[in-house]
Amino acid sequence: AELDMEPAGELPYGLSSGVDDLPHARYDLVVVGAGLSGGVIAERAAAELGMRSLIIDKRDHIGGNCYDFIDGHGFRVSKYGVHLFHTKHERVWEYVQRFSEWMPYEHRVKGKCLDQNGELKLVPIPPSQLTVNELFEANVSSEEEMESWLSARRPRIQNPRNGEEMALSRSGPELYEAIFKHYTKKQWDKYPAELDASVLARIPVRLNTDDRYFTDPHQALPAHGYTKIFENMMLGNELIDIRLNTDFFQVRDKLPEHSLLVFTGPIDAYYASQGLPKLEYRSLRFEEEYHEPEGGYYQEALQVNHPGPNVPYTRIVEYKHKPNQPKEVYEKPGTVIFKEYSTDIGEPYYPVPNPANRELYEKYREMAEKEPGVAFVGRLASYKYFNMDQAILNALEMYDSLKETGKLEPKTAFPEATGPKN
């Protein structure tokens, strides 16, 4: 059930690269990207319509940003940052259970924040009664008291003009300073005052004592890791061929005959030759460290956020806390942590929501709608941050459209991304 790291230079599962030696001369779909969006559409099209797909990906693995593996220390880690599955969509929950066993897991995040005396305290994130009591000695013990505490501090701003005014109107100055202001600067390299109000429009402040990061009814981890889902979804399916280490832009003129191209990469990359500006993204950089702390754990939780300006990283993730690790991991004296930094260089993770980018994306979207024989699918093609369940639902609904009308078109309009989330 475990995925071993492959020797350098070798592709997993005996897969190859390039499009010169394909077993078929014609495919119904050529899918660019072996992540959630591409995988779901290829799997559904094969299972229900008997359609043949060729999936190509420039990376040397399947699974997109969900990819995880067993590292040299024996821990299951995620290459592109921690992933937590949660959904309120029954259709998505039913679908993912076809490809993995799941174990219940409710994510809880702690934050190391400065209290009113300038001391670092470990508190629940999103902020709740427990948070304000610990940081500000608020002594609130009911939702009414919490609402009253917040109301006494929130400035009344009718139409917030920027992210700072929006955050202050939702959290008040104390929580804004302790949790949101500097964290936002680290995430976006801009203070909230320099950002659209929309970026901080949905910052969560809880009135109760619920310290779960998500409140969706279905929260779970795949028992054997996320990559296993993609193995079960794609591999061994005679209607799906996969080529890794294969860059679409290097092989686009050599692709086999196909009815439809499904492009799940950045929409601006597809049109790079047109001379339009690039869309802005934030990326992530990870620093891995191995420790052998007393007790075997480095920190108190899987994820500890560092919202203050005192350290340059935004959070530390310790995968040993995940219950879907190989069983022997929990007896090991050591642990692996990943310090996470936000950057504007690297893989595109988070769209930067501002008027200029929205206007530019609209130009790309209009071009995409007129592009014959190509469907743009997923978060990078939509220039929106999708949670995993949103990416799956979006792909399922676009597949519905393919089945009903012969065209891949979205049905649910997901709300605009407001920043880095799990």
Short mmCIF file of C-alpha atoms in Angstrom, two decimals, residues 9-226:
data_model
loop_
_atom_site.label_atom_id
_atom_site.label_comp_id
_atom_site.label_asym_id
_atom_site.label_seq_id
_atom_site.Cartn_x
_atom_site.Cartn_y
_atom_site.Cartn_z
CA GLY A 9 15.96 9.32 -13.46
CA GLU A 10 13.41 6.51 -13.44
CA LEU A 11 9.70 7.16 -13.86
CA PRO A 12 7.26 5.37 -11.54
CA TYR A 13 5.08 2.38 -12.53
CA GLY A 14 7.14 1.74 -15.65
CA LEU A 15 5.69 4.85 -17.34
CA SER A 16 7.61 6.64 -20.08
CA SER A 17 7.88 10.17 -21.45
CA GLY A 18 7.22 11.79 -24.80
CA VAL A 19 4.51 11.13 -27.38
CA ASP A 20 6.48 9.27 -30.05
CA ASP A 21 5.70 5.69 -29.03
CA LEU A 22 2.02 5.85 -28.13
CA PRO A 23 -0.05 2.64 -28.36
CA HIS A 24 -2.86 4.44 -30.19
CA ALA A 25 -2.90 6.85 -33.10
CA ARG A 26 -6.08 8.57 -31.95
CA TYR A 27 -7.57 9.59 -28.58
CA ASP A 28 -10.90 11.07 -27.61
CA LEU A 29 -9.21 13.31 -25.03
CA VAL A 30 -5.69 14.60 -24.60
CA VAL A 31 -5.48 15.79 -20.99
CA VAL A 32 -2.69 18.17 -19.98
CA GLY A 33 -2.01 17.61 -16.26
CA ALA A 34 -2.24 14.46 -14.13
CA GLY A 35 -3.76 16.17 -11.09
CA LEU A 36 -7.31 16.24 -9.74
CA SER A 37 -9.04 18.01 -12.63
CA GLY A 38 -7.43 15.99 -15.41
CA GLY A 39 -7.63 12.70 -13.53
CA VAL A 40 -11.32 13.00 -12.69
CA ILE A 41 -12.35 13.90 -16.24
CA ALA A 42 -10.28 11.09 -17.80
CA GLU A 43 -11.58 8.53 -15.27
CA ARG A 44 -15.25 9.50 -15.72
CA ALA A 45 -14.99 9.67 -19.51
CA ALA A 46 -13.47 6.16 -19.54
CA ALA A 47 -15.85 4.64 -16.99
CA GLU A 48 -19.14 5.99 -18.36
CA LEU A 49 -18.55 6.82 -22.02
CA GLY A 50 -15.74 4.44 -22.95
CA MET A 51 -13.61 7.38 -24.09
CA ARG A 52 -9.86 6.92 -24.51
CA SER A 53 -7.57 9.53 -22.92
CA LEU A 54 -3.91 10.40 -23.13
CA ILE A 55 -2.73 12.24 -20.00
CA ILE A 56 0.56 14.13 -20.22
CA ASP A 57 2.32 15.91 -17.36
CA LYS A 58 5.61 17.80 -17.27
CA ARG A 59 6.35 16.45 -13.78
CA ASP A 60 7.80 13.01 -13.04
CA HIS A 61 4.79 11.84 -11.02
CA ILE A 62 1.00 11.67 -11.10
CA GLY A 63 -1.23 13.43 -8.57
CA GLY A 64 -0.49 17.09 -9.25
CA ASN A 65 -0.03 19.13 -6.09
CA CYS A 66 -1.66 16.36 -4.03
CA TYR A 67 1.36 14.10 -4.60
CA ASP A 68 2.77 12.49 -1.46
CA PHE A 69 5.41 9.82 -0.90
CA ILE A 70 7.42 7.99 1.76
CA ASP A 71 10.64 9.93 2.36
CA GLY A 72 14.06 8.64 3.31
CA HIS A 73 13.17 8.72 7.03
CA GLY A 74 10.03 6.64 6.48
CA PHE A 75 7.49 9.48 6.83
CA ARG A 76 4.69 10.11 4.36
CA VAL A 77 5.15 13.74 3.29
CA SER A 78 3.57 15.98 0.67
CA LYS A 79 5.89 17.51 -1.92
CA TYR A 80 3.76 20.63 -2.44
CA GLY A 81 2.53 21.40 1.07
CA VAL A 82 0.07 19.84 3.48
CA HIS A 83 -3.29 18.75 2.01
CA LEU A 84 -6.42 18.26 4.14
CA PHE A 85 -9.54 16.85 2.54
CA HIS A 86 -12.87 18.31 3.65
CA THR A 87 -16.19 18.69 1.87
CA LYS A 88 -19.88 19.43 2.29
CA HIS A 89 -20.64 17.98 -1.16
CA GLU A 90 -22.11 14.47 -0.91
CA ARG A 91 -21.33 13.79 -4.56
CA VAL A 92 -17.63 14.49 -4.00
CA TRP A 93 -17.50 12.41 -0.81
CA GLU A 94 -19.15 9.47 -2.56
CA TYR A 95 -16.76 9.78 -5.50
CA VAL A 96 -13.47 9.87 -3.58
CA GLN A 97 -14.43 6.83 -1.54
CA ARG A 98 -14.25 4.75 -4.74
CA PHE A 99 -10.48 5.18 -4.88
CA SER A 100 -9.31 4.96 -1.28
CA GLU A 101 -10.10 3.91 2.24
CA TRP A 102 -10.48 7.00 4.41
CA MET A 103 -9.89 7.67 8.09
CA PRO A 104 -11.68 10.46 9.99
CA TYR A 105 -9.45 13.44 10.70
CA GLU A 106 -10.47 16.92 11.87
CA HIS A 107 -7.70 19.42 11.27
CA ARG A 108 -6.78 21.76 14.11
CA VAL A 109 -4.32 24.59 13.64
CA LYS A 110 -2.41 26.39 16.37
CA GLY A 111 -0.80 29.80 16.05
CA LYS A 112 2.21 31.17 17.93
CA CYS A 113 1.00 34.70 18.62
CA LEU A 114 2.15 37.57 20.83
CA ASP A 115 -0.21 38.27 23.71
CA GLN A 116 -0.94 41.70 25.20
CA ASN A 117 2.24 41.46 27.29
CA GLY A 118 4.45 40.60 24.33
CA GLU A 119 4.78 36.91 25.21
CA LEU A 120 4.38 34.14 22.61
CA LYS A 121 1.33 31.97 23.25
CA LEU A 122 0.04 28.91 21.39
CA VAL A 123 -3.62 29.54 20.52
CA PRO A 124 -6.33 28.11 18.22
CA ILE A 125 -6.60 29.42 14.65
CA PRO A 126 -9.13 30.63 13.46
CA PRO A 127 -9.51 32.84 16.54
CA SER A 128 -12.28 31.88 18.94
CA GLN A 129 -13.19 32.43 22.58
CA LEU A 130 -10.12 30.41 23.61
CA THR A 131 -7.87 32.63 21.50
CA VAL A 132 -8.98 35.99 22.90
CA ASN A 133 -8.99 34.66 26.46
CA GLU A 134 -5.40 33.45 26.11
CA LEU A 135 -4.04 36.50 24.29
CA PHE A 136 -6.04 39.35 25.84
CA GLU A 137 -7.48 37.95 29.09
CA ALA A 138 -10.93 38.63 27.67
CA ASN A 139 -12.64 36.18 30.06
CA VAL A 140 -15.46 35.47 27.62
CA SER A 141 -17.40 32.24 28.15
CA SER A 142 -20.38 32.46 25.78
CA GLU A 143 -21.14 33.43 22.20
CA GLU A 144 -22.96 36.53 23.45
CA GLU A 145 -19.92 37.63 25.44
CA MET A 146 -17.64 36.99 22.47
CA GLU A 147 -19.89 39.03 20.17
CA SER A 148 -19.95 41.80 22.74
CA TRP A 149 -16.13 41.74 23.09
CA LEU A 150 -15.73 42.00 19.30
CA SER A 151 -18.42 44.66 18.88
CA ALA A 152 -16.71 46.91 21.40
CA ARG A 153 -13.56 46.83 19.26
CA ARG A 154 -14.68 46.66 15.63
CA PRO A 155 -14.68 50.06 13.89
CA ARG A 156 -17.87 50.69 11.95
CA ILE A 157 -16.70 50.92 8.35
CA GLN A 158 -19.59 50.91 5.88
CA ASN A 159 -17.62 50.24 2.70
CA PRO A 160 -14.10 48.98 3.43
CA ARG A 161 -11.71 50.37 0.82
CA ASN A 162 -8.88 47.88 1.35
CA GLY A 163 -7.89 44.71 3.17
CA GLU A 164 -6.94 46.48 6.38
CA GLU A 165 -10.30 48.21 6.75
CA MET A 166 -12.07 44.93 5.96
CA ALA A 167 -10.03 42.95 8.51
CA LEU A 168 -10.46 45.59 11.22
CA SER A 169 -14.20 45.69 10.65
CA ARG A 170 -14.35 41.92 11.17
CA SER A 171 -11.81 41.30 13.92
CA GLY A 172 -11.00 44.55 15.73
CA PRO A 173 -7.47 45.95 16.17
CA GLU A 174 -6.11 43.43 18.71
CA LEU A 175 -6.80 40.29 16.68
CA TYR A 176 -5.85 42.12 13.49
CA GLU A 177 -2.42 42.98 14.86
CA ALA A 178 -1.79 39.60 16.53
CA ILE A 179 -3.00 37.28 13.76
CA PHE A 180 -3.86 38.88 10.42
CA LYS A 181 -1.67 41.90 9.66
CA HIS A 182 1.83 40.42 9.49
CA TYR A 183 0.65 36.99 8.30
CA THR A 184 -0.92 38.72 5.31
CA LYS A 185 2.33 40.57 4.61
CA LYS A 186 4.25 37.28 4.66
CA GLN A 187 1.71 35.54 2.43
CA TRP A 188 1.26 38.25 -0.18
CA ASP A 189 4.33 40.49 0.33
CA LYS A 190 1.82 43.28 0.84
CA TYR A 191 0.20 44.60 3.99
CA PRO A 192 -3.61 44.37 4.11
CA ALA A 193 -3.85 48.12 3.44
CA GLU A 194 -2.24 47.46 0.03
CA LEU A 195 -4.66 44.68 -0.93
CA ASP A 196 -8.22 44.50 -2.20
CA ALA A 197 -10.85 44.39 0.53
CA SER A 198 -11.98 41.08 -1.00
CA VAL A 199 -8.72 39.35 0.03
CA LEU A 200 -9.66 39.63 3.71
CA ALA A 201 -13.44 39.58 3.30
CA ARG A 202 -13.82 36.09 4.70
CA ILE A 203 -11.27 35.98 7.50
CA PRO A 204 -12.88 33.70 10.06
CA VAL A 205 -13.52 34.79 13.64
CA ARG A 206 -15.47 32.23 15.64
CA LEU A 207 -17.94 33.21 18.33
CA ASN A 208 -17.88 29.73 19.90
CA THR A 209 -15.15 27.39 21.17
CA ASP A 210 -14.96 25.22 18.02
CA ASP A 211 -11.23 24.89 17.37
CA ARG A 212 -11.52 22.84 14.15
CA TYR A 213 -9.98 24.54 11.13
CA PHE A 214 -12.83 23.36 8.89
CA THR A 215 -16.49 22.81 9.73
CA ASP A 216 -17.50 20.63 6.75
CA PRO A 217 -19.41 17.41 7.60
CA HIS A 218 -16.87 15.20 5.80
CA GLN A 219 -13.27 15.55 6.96
CA ALA A 220 -10.87 12.66 6.42
CA LEU A 221 -7.46 11.50 5.23
CA PRO A 222 -6.82 8.78 2.63
CA ALA A 223 -5.53 5.80 4.62
CA HIS A 224 -2.64 5.16 2.21
CA GLY A 225 -1.93 8.71 1.12
CA TYR A 226 -3.18 10.92 -1.71
#
